[in-house]
Amino acid sequence: MIHEDGELSGNTAENSSAKSKTRCGTIAIIGRPNVGKSTLLNKILGEKLSITSAKPQTTRQQILGVKTQQNTQWIYLDTPGLHQQTEHRLSRTMVREAINSLAKVDVIGFVIEAGRWTAEDDAILQRLKQQEHPVILIVNKVDKIKDKARLLPFLKSCYEKMSFLAVIPLSAQKDDNVTALEKTIAEQLPFAEFVYPADQYTDRNQRFLAAEFIREKLMRSLYKELPYWLTVVIEEFNEEKKLIKISAVVLTERPGQKAIIIGKKGELLKKVGTEARLDMEQCFGKKVYLNLWVKVKAGWAEENND
């Protein structure tokens, strides 16, 4: 369950012991932007938690997703994409958050794109060699490689880069071999009591998810760099018995950007609102009334301190 106040209930890690019949641990999902980390987490959870788009850096904040099945509880951290170009303060904050998450986990899932090893992948690899947690190399998007003869040499070259716990080729989009990944991770989790109730799948509250659903639709509808110059703030969230009333504002940097987001005769903003509302209704299990508008607020992205 998602709790509106964001508070979690359940046993803490302090109650865990080697005698427990259950396994429970934390897994960081890391990788460069746009390799499919959020798509993979959504597929594993069977819920839409992390937003996705074709644009890099869609994920801005670390998101925790929980899956409980029989005697195992996986606690996944979906992190912002690690990248080398971090001139923007928002980007620096995102990268720092992703790196810091590595110290608190039991297993690391390093996601790359099948058939493509980049300088950014190599930079992440060097960081992983400096820590002691087991690392699983997740080779995603194998469905994009039409000539499968190319895949075997690529996987062989991956094995030579580091002593990975396992190298697992899969397609998160097609749900191909994702179960094998979950099994491999489960075998590495410590014997411990569950941290979260079995029916809870995230630590994020409904306000956060509502804002993310809106931002996803904006990311998908806008072009080039504009999505990186906006954010979404939930100003009102009132839940009634059969209805949730939400007022949200899109903050952007300049008046010209505001006009683009609204679109001709308000059509783009209306489309974004409708699509986001439908996602909210499916996630929250109630009818949603969404009031959405756009405001100009210069420098919003620089408000987070280094």
Tab-separated table of C-alpha atoms in Angstrom:
chain	number	residue	atom	x	y	z
A	1	MET	CA	0.000	0.000	0.000
A	2	ILE	CA	0.983	3.636	-0.570
A	3	HIS	CA	0.431	5.869	2.422
A	4	GLU	CA	-0.351	9.501	1.644
A	5	ASP	CA	1.907	10.765	4.430
A	6	GLY	CA	4.800	8.718	3.089
A	7	GLU	CA	5.321	6.905	6.402
A	8	LEU	CA	6.146	3.215	6.355
A	9	SER	CA	5.252	0.537	8.835
A	10	GLY	CA	6.758	-2.842	9.387
A	11	ASN	CA	9.746	-4.550	10.968
A	12	THR	CA	13.154	-2.907	10.866
A	13	ALA	CA	16.441	-4.428	9.813
A	14	GLU	CA	17.391	-4.589	13.502
A	15	ASN	CA	15.035	-7.552	13.906
A	16	SER	CA	16.768	-9.604	11.227
A	17	SER	CA	18.915	-12.599	12.032
A	18	ALA	CA	20.709	-15.422	10.295
A	19	LYS	CA	18.052	-17.792	11.622
A	20	SER	CA	15.303	-16.085	9.646
A	21	LYS	CA	13.546	-18.191	7.046
A	22	THR	CA	13.076	-15.144	4.856
A	23	ARG	CA	15.481	-13.165	2.707
A	24	CYS	CA	15.373	-9.382	2.499
A	25	GLY	CA	17.840	-6.892	1.056
A	26	THR	CA	18.402	-3.766	-0.976
A	27	ILE	CA	19.424	-3.607	-4.623
A	28	ALA	CA	20.663	-0.485	-6.401
A	29	ILE	CA	19.767	-0.272	-10.080
A	30	ILE	CA	22.387	1.979	-11.668
A	31	GLY	CA	23.590	2.864	-15.155
A	32	ARG	CA	23.983	5.728	-17.563
A	33	PRO	CA	20.885	7.619	-18.737
A	34	ASN	CA	18.329	5.941	-20.979
A	35	VAL	CA	19.420	2.309	-20.643
A	36	GLY	CA	16.015	1.232	-19.326
A	37	LYS	CA	16.456	1.194	-15.544
A	38	SER	CA	12.976	2.545	-14.815
A	39	THR	CA	11.327	0.254	-17.346
A	40	LEU	CA	13.063	-2.693	-15.686
A	41	LEU	CA	11.898	-1.690	-12.202
A	42	ASN	CA	8.308	-1.238	-13.389
A	43	LYS	CA	8.383	-4.671	-15.007
A	44	ILE	CA	9.751	-6.314	-11.852
A	45	LEU	CA	7.189	-4.657	-9.583
A	46	GLY	CA	4.251	-5.160	-11.913
A	47	GLU	CA	3.312	-1.565	-11.074
A	48	LYS	CA	4.000	1.785	-12.716
A	49	LEU	CA	6.328	3.412	-10.215
A	50	SER	CA	9.182	5.007	-12.160
A	51	ILE	CA	8.276	7.219	-15.097
A	52	THR	CA	9.790	6.477	-18.479
A	53	SER	CA	10.480	8.303	-21.730
A	54	ALA	CA	12.922	8.144	-24.614
A	55	LYS	CA	14.767	11.160	-23.189
A	56	PRO	CA	17.812	10.697	-20.913
A	57	GLN	CA	17.645	11.776	-17.260
A	58	THR	CA	13.915	11.151	-16.959
A	59	THR	CA	14.439	9.876	-13.400
A	60	ARG	CA	15.498	12.786	-11.167
A	61	GLN	CA	15.191	11.315	-7.682
A	62	GLN	CA	16.026	7.981	-6.144
A	63	ILE	CA	12.867	5.881	-6.019
A	64	LEU	CA	12.393	2.863	-3.812
A	65	GLY	CA	10.316	-0.063	-5.041
A	66	VAL	CA	9.461	-3.138	-2.970
A	67	LYS	CA	8.543	-6.596	-4.206
A	68	THR	CA	7.547	-9.356	-1.792
A	69	GLN	CA	7.028	-12.898	-2.977
A	70	GLN	CA	6.757	-15.939	-0.715
A	71	ASN	CA	9.897	-15.860	1.488
A	72	THR	CA	11.775	-13.060	-0.311
A	73	GLN	CA	11.538	-9.272	-0.210
A	74	TRP	CA	13.489	-7.293	-2.788
A	75	ILE	CA	13.984	-3.576	-2.028
A	76	TYR	CA	15.010	-1.841	-5.260
A	77	LEU	CA	16.501	1.624	-5.625
A	78	ASP	CA	15.938	3.149	-9.059
A	79	THR	CA	18.582	5.861	-9.317
A	80	PRO	CA	19.043	8.834	-11.661
A	81	GLY	CA	21.271	8.043	-14.641
A	82	LEU	CA	25.000	8.440	-13.998
A	83	HIS	CA	26.570	10.710	-16.587
A	84	GLN	CA	29.783	12.683	-17.007
A	85	GLN	CA	28.370	16.066	-18.055
A	86	THR	CA	27.254	17.657	-14.785
A	87	GLU	CA	27.535	21.425	-15.262
A	88	HIS	CA	23.924	21.967	-14.166
A	89	ARG	CA	23.361	21.962	-10.395
A	90	LEU	CA	20.300	19.728	-10.695
A	91	SER	CA	22.399	17.197	-12.628
A	92	ARG	CA	25.161	17.260	-10.029
A	93	THR	CA	22.645	16.589	-7.272
A	94	MET	CA	21.170	13.660	-9.206
A	95	VAL	CA	24.556	12.048	-9.859
A	96	ARG	CA	25.647	12.491	-6.237
A	97	GLU	CA	22.445	10.829	-5.040
A	98	ALA	CA	22.980	7.847	-7.325
A	99	ILE	CA	26.581	7.371	-6.173
A	100	ASN	CA	25.714	7.674	-2.474
A	101	SER	CA	23.119	4.916	-2.800
A	102	LEU	CA	25.835	2.343	-3.503
A	103	ALA	CA	27.055	2.378	0.099
A	104	LYS	CA	23.715	1.220	1.509
A	105	VAL	CA	22.897	-1.845	-0.575
A	106	ASP	CA	23.433	-5.599	-0.647
A	107	VAL	CA	23.578	-6.040	-4.426
A	108	ILE	CA	24.212	-3.695	-7.360
A	109	GLY	CA	22.513	-4.151	-10.722
A	110	PHE	CA	24.575	-2.354	-13.383
A	111	VAL	CA	22.382	-1.833	-16.450
A	112	ILE	CA	23.883	-1.340	-19.910
A	113	GLU	CA	22.495	-1.435	-23.428
A	114	ALA	CA	23.110	-4.617	-25.422
A	115	GLY	CA	25.731	-4.202	-28.116
A	116	ARG	CA	26.865	-0.798	-26.879
A	117	TRP	CA	29.570	-0.046	-24.296
A	118	THR	CA	30.209	3.672	-23.874
A	119	ALA	CA	32.713	5.910	-22.078
A	120	GLU	CA	30.013	6.594	-19.468
A	121	ASP	CA	29.604	2.845	-18.900
A	122	ASP	CA	33.359	2.620	-18.402
A	123	ALA	CA	33.330	5.478	-15.893
A	124	ILE	CA	30.651	3.690	-13.856
A	125	LEU	CA	32.624	0.455	-14.061
A	126	GLN	CA	35.665	2.145	-12.494
A	127	ARG	CA	33.511	3.284	-9.566
A	128	LEU	CA	32.129	-0.226	-9.119
A	129	LYS	CA	35.623	-1.700	-8.953
A	130	GLN	CA	36.273	0.473	-5.887
A	131	GLN	CA	33.466	-1.061	-3.792
A	132	GLU	CA	32.884	-4.527	-2.350
A	133	HIS	CA	29.223	-5.278	-3.084
A	134	PRO	CA	28.442	-8.035	-5.612
A	135	VAL	CA	27.631	-6.594	-9.029
A	136	ILE	CA	25.291	-8.138	-11.595
A	137	LEU	CA	25.737	-6.814	-15.122
A	138	ILE	CA	22.282	-6.435	-16.665
A	139	VAL	CA	22.492	-6.307	-20.455
A	140	ASN	CA	19.171	-4.744	-21.432
A	141	LYS	CA	17.439	-4.236	-24.783
A	142	VAL	CA	18.625	-7.504	-26.328
A	143	ASP	CA	15.442	-7.427	-28.403
A	144	LYS	CA	16.894	-4.449	-30.300
A	145	ILE	CA	19.716	-6.591	-31.699
A	146	LYS	CA	18.384	-8.278	-34.802
A	147	ASP	CA	21.572	-10.229	-35.548
A	148	LYS	CA	21.909	-12.375	-32.428
A	149	ALA	CA	25.361	-13.529	-33.596
A	150	ARG	CA	26.577	-10.096	-32.475
A	151	LEU	CA	25.388	-10.647	-28.925
A	152	LEU	CA	27.693	-13.507	-27.880
A	153	PRO	CA	30.992	-11.665	-28.596
A	154	PHE	CA	29.627	-8.600	-26.800
A	155	LEU	CA	28.690	-10.649	-23.716
A	156	LYS	CA	32.123	-12.281	-23.746
A	157	SER	CA	33.800	-8.875	-23.766
A	158	CYS	CA	31.631	-7.843	-20.801
A	159	TYR	CA	32.784	-10.825	-18.741
A	160	GLU	CA	36.367	-9.673	-19.233
A	161	LYS	CA	35.790	-6.169	-17.870
A	162	MET	CA	35.233	-7.144	-14.236
A	163	SER	CA	34.529	-10.110	-12.006
A	164	PHE	CA	30.748	-9.765	-12.134
A	165	LEU	CA	28.563	-12.012	-10.015
A	166	ALA	CA	26.610	-12.713	-13.211
A	167	VAL	CA	26.030	-11.256	-16.662
A	168	ILE	CA	22.339	-11.467	-17.540
A	169	PRO	CA	21.026	-10.497	-20.997
A	170	LEU	CA	17.363	-9.491	-20.969
A	171	SER	CA	14.674	-7.275	-22.417
A	172	ALA	CA	12.786	-5.301	-19.781
A	173	GLN	CA	10.356	-4.053	-22.413
A	174	LYS	CA	9.487	-7.583	-23.586
A	175	ASP	CA	9.754	-9.154	-20.096
A	176	ASP	CA	12.353	-11.566	-21.450
A	177	ASN	CA	14.639	-13.193	-18.836
A	178	VAL	CA	13.640	-10.740	-16.078
A	179	THR	CA	12.635	-13.662	-13.821
A	180	ALA	CA	16.163	-15.080	-14.107
A	181	LEU	CA	17.533	-11.755	-12.893
A	182	GLU	CA	15.198	-11.736	-9.881
A	183	LYS	CA	16.231	-15.289	-8.961
A	184	THR	CA	19.924	-14.421	-9.166
A	185	ILE	CA	19.421	-11.378	-6.954
A	186	ALA	CA	17.340	-13.325	-4.421
A	187	GLU	CA	20.147	-15.825	-3.917
A	188	GLN	CA	22.434	-12.967	-2.828
A	189	LEU	CA	20.089	-11.323	-0.345
A	190	PRO	CA	20.797	-11.877	3.353
A	191	PHE	CA	18.547	-13.956	5.571
A	192	ALA	CA	16.501	-11.311	7.357
A	193	GLU	CA	12.978	-10.361	8.373
A	194	PHE	CA	10.929	-8.323	5.915
A	195	VAL	CA	11.296	-4.572	6.327
A	196	TYR	CA	7.996	-3.580	4.674
A	197	PRO	CA	4.483	-5.048	4.673
A	198	ALA	CA	3.942	-7.511	1.847
A	199	ASP	CA	1.367	-5.275	0.112
A	200	GLN	CA	3.529	-2.134	0.042
A	201	TYR	CA	5.451	-1.441	-3.169
A	202	THR	CA	7.037	1.983	-2.613
A	203	ASP	CA	8.060	4.502	0.033
A	204	ARG	CA	6.807	7.391	-2.111
A	205	ASN	CA	3.470	9.009	-1.330
A	206	GLN	CA	0.651	9.752	-3.744
A	207	ARG	CA	1.627	13.408	-4.134
A	208	PHE	CA	5.022	12.388	-5.474
A	209	LEU	CA	3.538	9.848	-7.869
A	210	ALA	CA	0.970	12.349	-9.142
A	211	ALA	CA	3.701	14.876	-9.944
A	212	GLU	CA	5.778	12.209	-11.665
A	213	PHE	CA	2.878	11.053	-13.844
A	214	ILE	CA	2.428	14.634	-15.052
A	215	ARG	CA	6.154	15.100	-15.668
A	216	GLU	CA	6.289	11.860	-17.666
A	217	LYS	CA	3.596	13.082	-20.048
A	218	LEU	CA	5.435	16.391	-20.448
A	219	MET	CA	8.707	14.568	-21.150
A	220	ARG	CA	7.015	12.529	-23.848
A	221	SER	CA	5.138	15.448	-25.433
A	222	LEU	CA	7.855	18.105	-25.529
A	223	TYR	CA	10.926	18.200	-27.711
A	224	LYS	CA	14.676	18.692	-27.367
A	225	GLU	CA	15.862	20.238	-24.097
A	226	LEU	CA	12.644	21.842	-22.870
A	227	PRO	CA	11.645	18.999	-20.476
A	228	TYR	CA	14.844	19.577	-18.483
A	229	TRP	CA	13.771	23.150	-17.714
A	230	LEU	CA	10.547	22.301	-15.956
A	231	THR	CA	9.290	20.632	-12.813
A	232	VAL	CA	5.877	19.807	-11.372
A	233	VAL	CA	4.617	20.900	-7.952
A	234	ILE	CA	1.444	19.532	-6.343
A	235	GLU	CA	-0.188	22.475	-4.595
A	236	GLU	CA	-3.352	20.710	-3.441
A	237	PHE	CA	-4.147	17.023	-2.889
A	238	ASN	CA	-7.517	16.341	-1.291
A	239	GLU	CA	-8.699	12.743	-1.085
A	240	GLU	CA	-12.408	12.112	-0.613
A	241	LYS	CA	-14.284	8.822	-0.409
A	242	LYS	CA	-14.635	8.302	-4.157
A	243	LEU	CA	-12.633	11.178	-5.624
A	244	ILE	CA	-9.179	12.769	-5.396
A	245	LYS	CA	-8.904	16.475	-6.223
A	246	ILE	CA	-5.435	17.546	-7.353
A	247	SER	CA	-4.120	20.991	-8.235
A	248	ALA	CA	-0.713	20.953	-9.900
A	249	VAL	CA	1.515	23.624	-11.393
A	250	VAL	CA	4.245	23.184	-13.988
A	251	LEU	CA	7.180	25.477	-13.241
A	252	THR	CA	9.386	26.557	-16.132
A	253	GLU	CA	12.189	29.064	-16.622
A	254	ARG	CA	10.956	31.508	-19.287
A	255	PRO	CA	7.674	32.864	-20.752
A	256	GLY	CA	8.481	31.363	-24.152
A	257	GLN	CA	8.707	27.919	-22.593
A	258	LYS	CA	5.351	28.435	-20.898
A	259	ALA	CA	3.695	29.099	-24.235
A	260	ILE	CA	5.142	25.893	-25.704
A	261	ILE	CA	3.978	23.786	-22.741
A	262	ILE	CA	0.439	25.166	-22.975
A	263	GLY	CA	0.347	24.653	-26.742
A	264	LYS	CA	-1.967	26.092	-29.362
A	265	LYS	CA	-5.327	26.886	-27.721
A	266	GLY	CA	-4.169	24.937	-24.668
A	267	GLU	CA	-4.220	21.628	-26.531
A	268	LEU	CA	-0.865	20.249	-25.369
A	269	LEU	CA	-1.473	20.960	-21.683
A	270	LYS	CA	-4.965	19.464	-21.955
A	271	LYS	CA	-3.539	16.306	-23.533
A	272	VAL	CA	-0.881	16.021	-20.808
A	273	GLY	CA	-3.508	16.478	-18.101
A	274	THR	CA	-5.838	13.860	-19.537
A	275	GLU	CA	-3.113	11.235	-19.932
A	276	ALA	CA	-1.698	11.893	-16.454
A	277	ARG	CA	-5.150	11.736	-14.881
A	278	LEU	CA	-5.805	8.316	-16.396
A	279	ASP	CA	-2.528	7.001	-14.946
A	280	MET	CA	-3.425	8.415	-11.542
A	281	GLU	CA	-6.865	6.787	-11.579
A	282	GLN	CA	-5.344	3.417	-12.406
A	283	CYS	CA	-2.673	3.764	-9.702
A	284	PHE	CA	-4.822	5.260	-6.926
A	285	GLY	CA	-7.979	3.271	-7.633
A	286	LYS	CA	-10.237	6.357	-7.543
A	287	LYS	CA	-11.600	8.998	-9.873
A	288	VAL	CA	-9.276	11.991	-10.142
A	289	TYR	CA	-10.115	15.637	-10.800
A	290	LEU	CA	-6.914	17.316	-12.021
A	291	ASN	CA	-6.448	21.071	-12.280
A	292	LEU	CA	-3.218	21.800	-14.143
A	293	TRP	CA	-1.592	25.078	-15.120
A	294	VAL	CA	1.833	26.580	-15.910
A	295	LYS	CA	3.870	29.269	-14.124
A	296	VAL	CA	7.204	30.924	-14.891
A	297	LYS	CA	9.749	30.708	-12.066
A	298	ALA	CA	13.293	31.544	-13.132
A	299	GLY	CA	16.038	29.568	-11.396
A	300	TRP	CA	13.868	26.830	-9.890
A	301	ALA	CA	16.432	24.178	-10.863
A	302	GLU	CA	19.228	25.993	-9.014
A	303	GLU	CA	17.425	26.060	-5.668
A	304	ASN	CA	19.001	22.775	-4.509
A	305	ASN	CA	22.377	23.443	-2.944
A	306	ASP	CA	25.466	21.436	-3.828
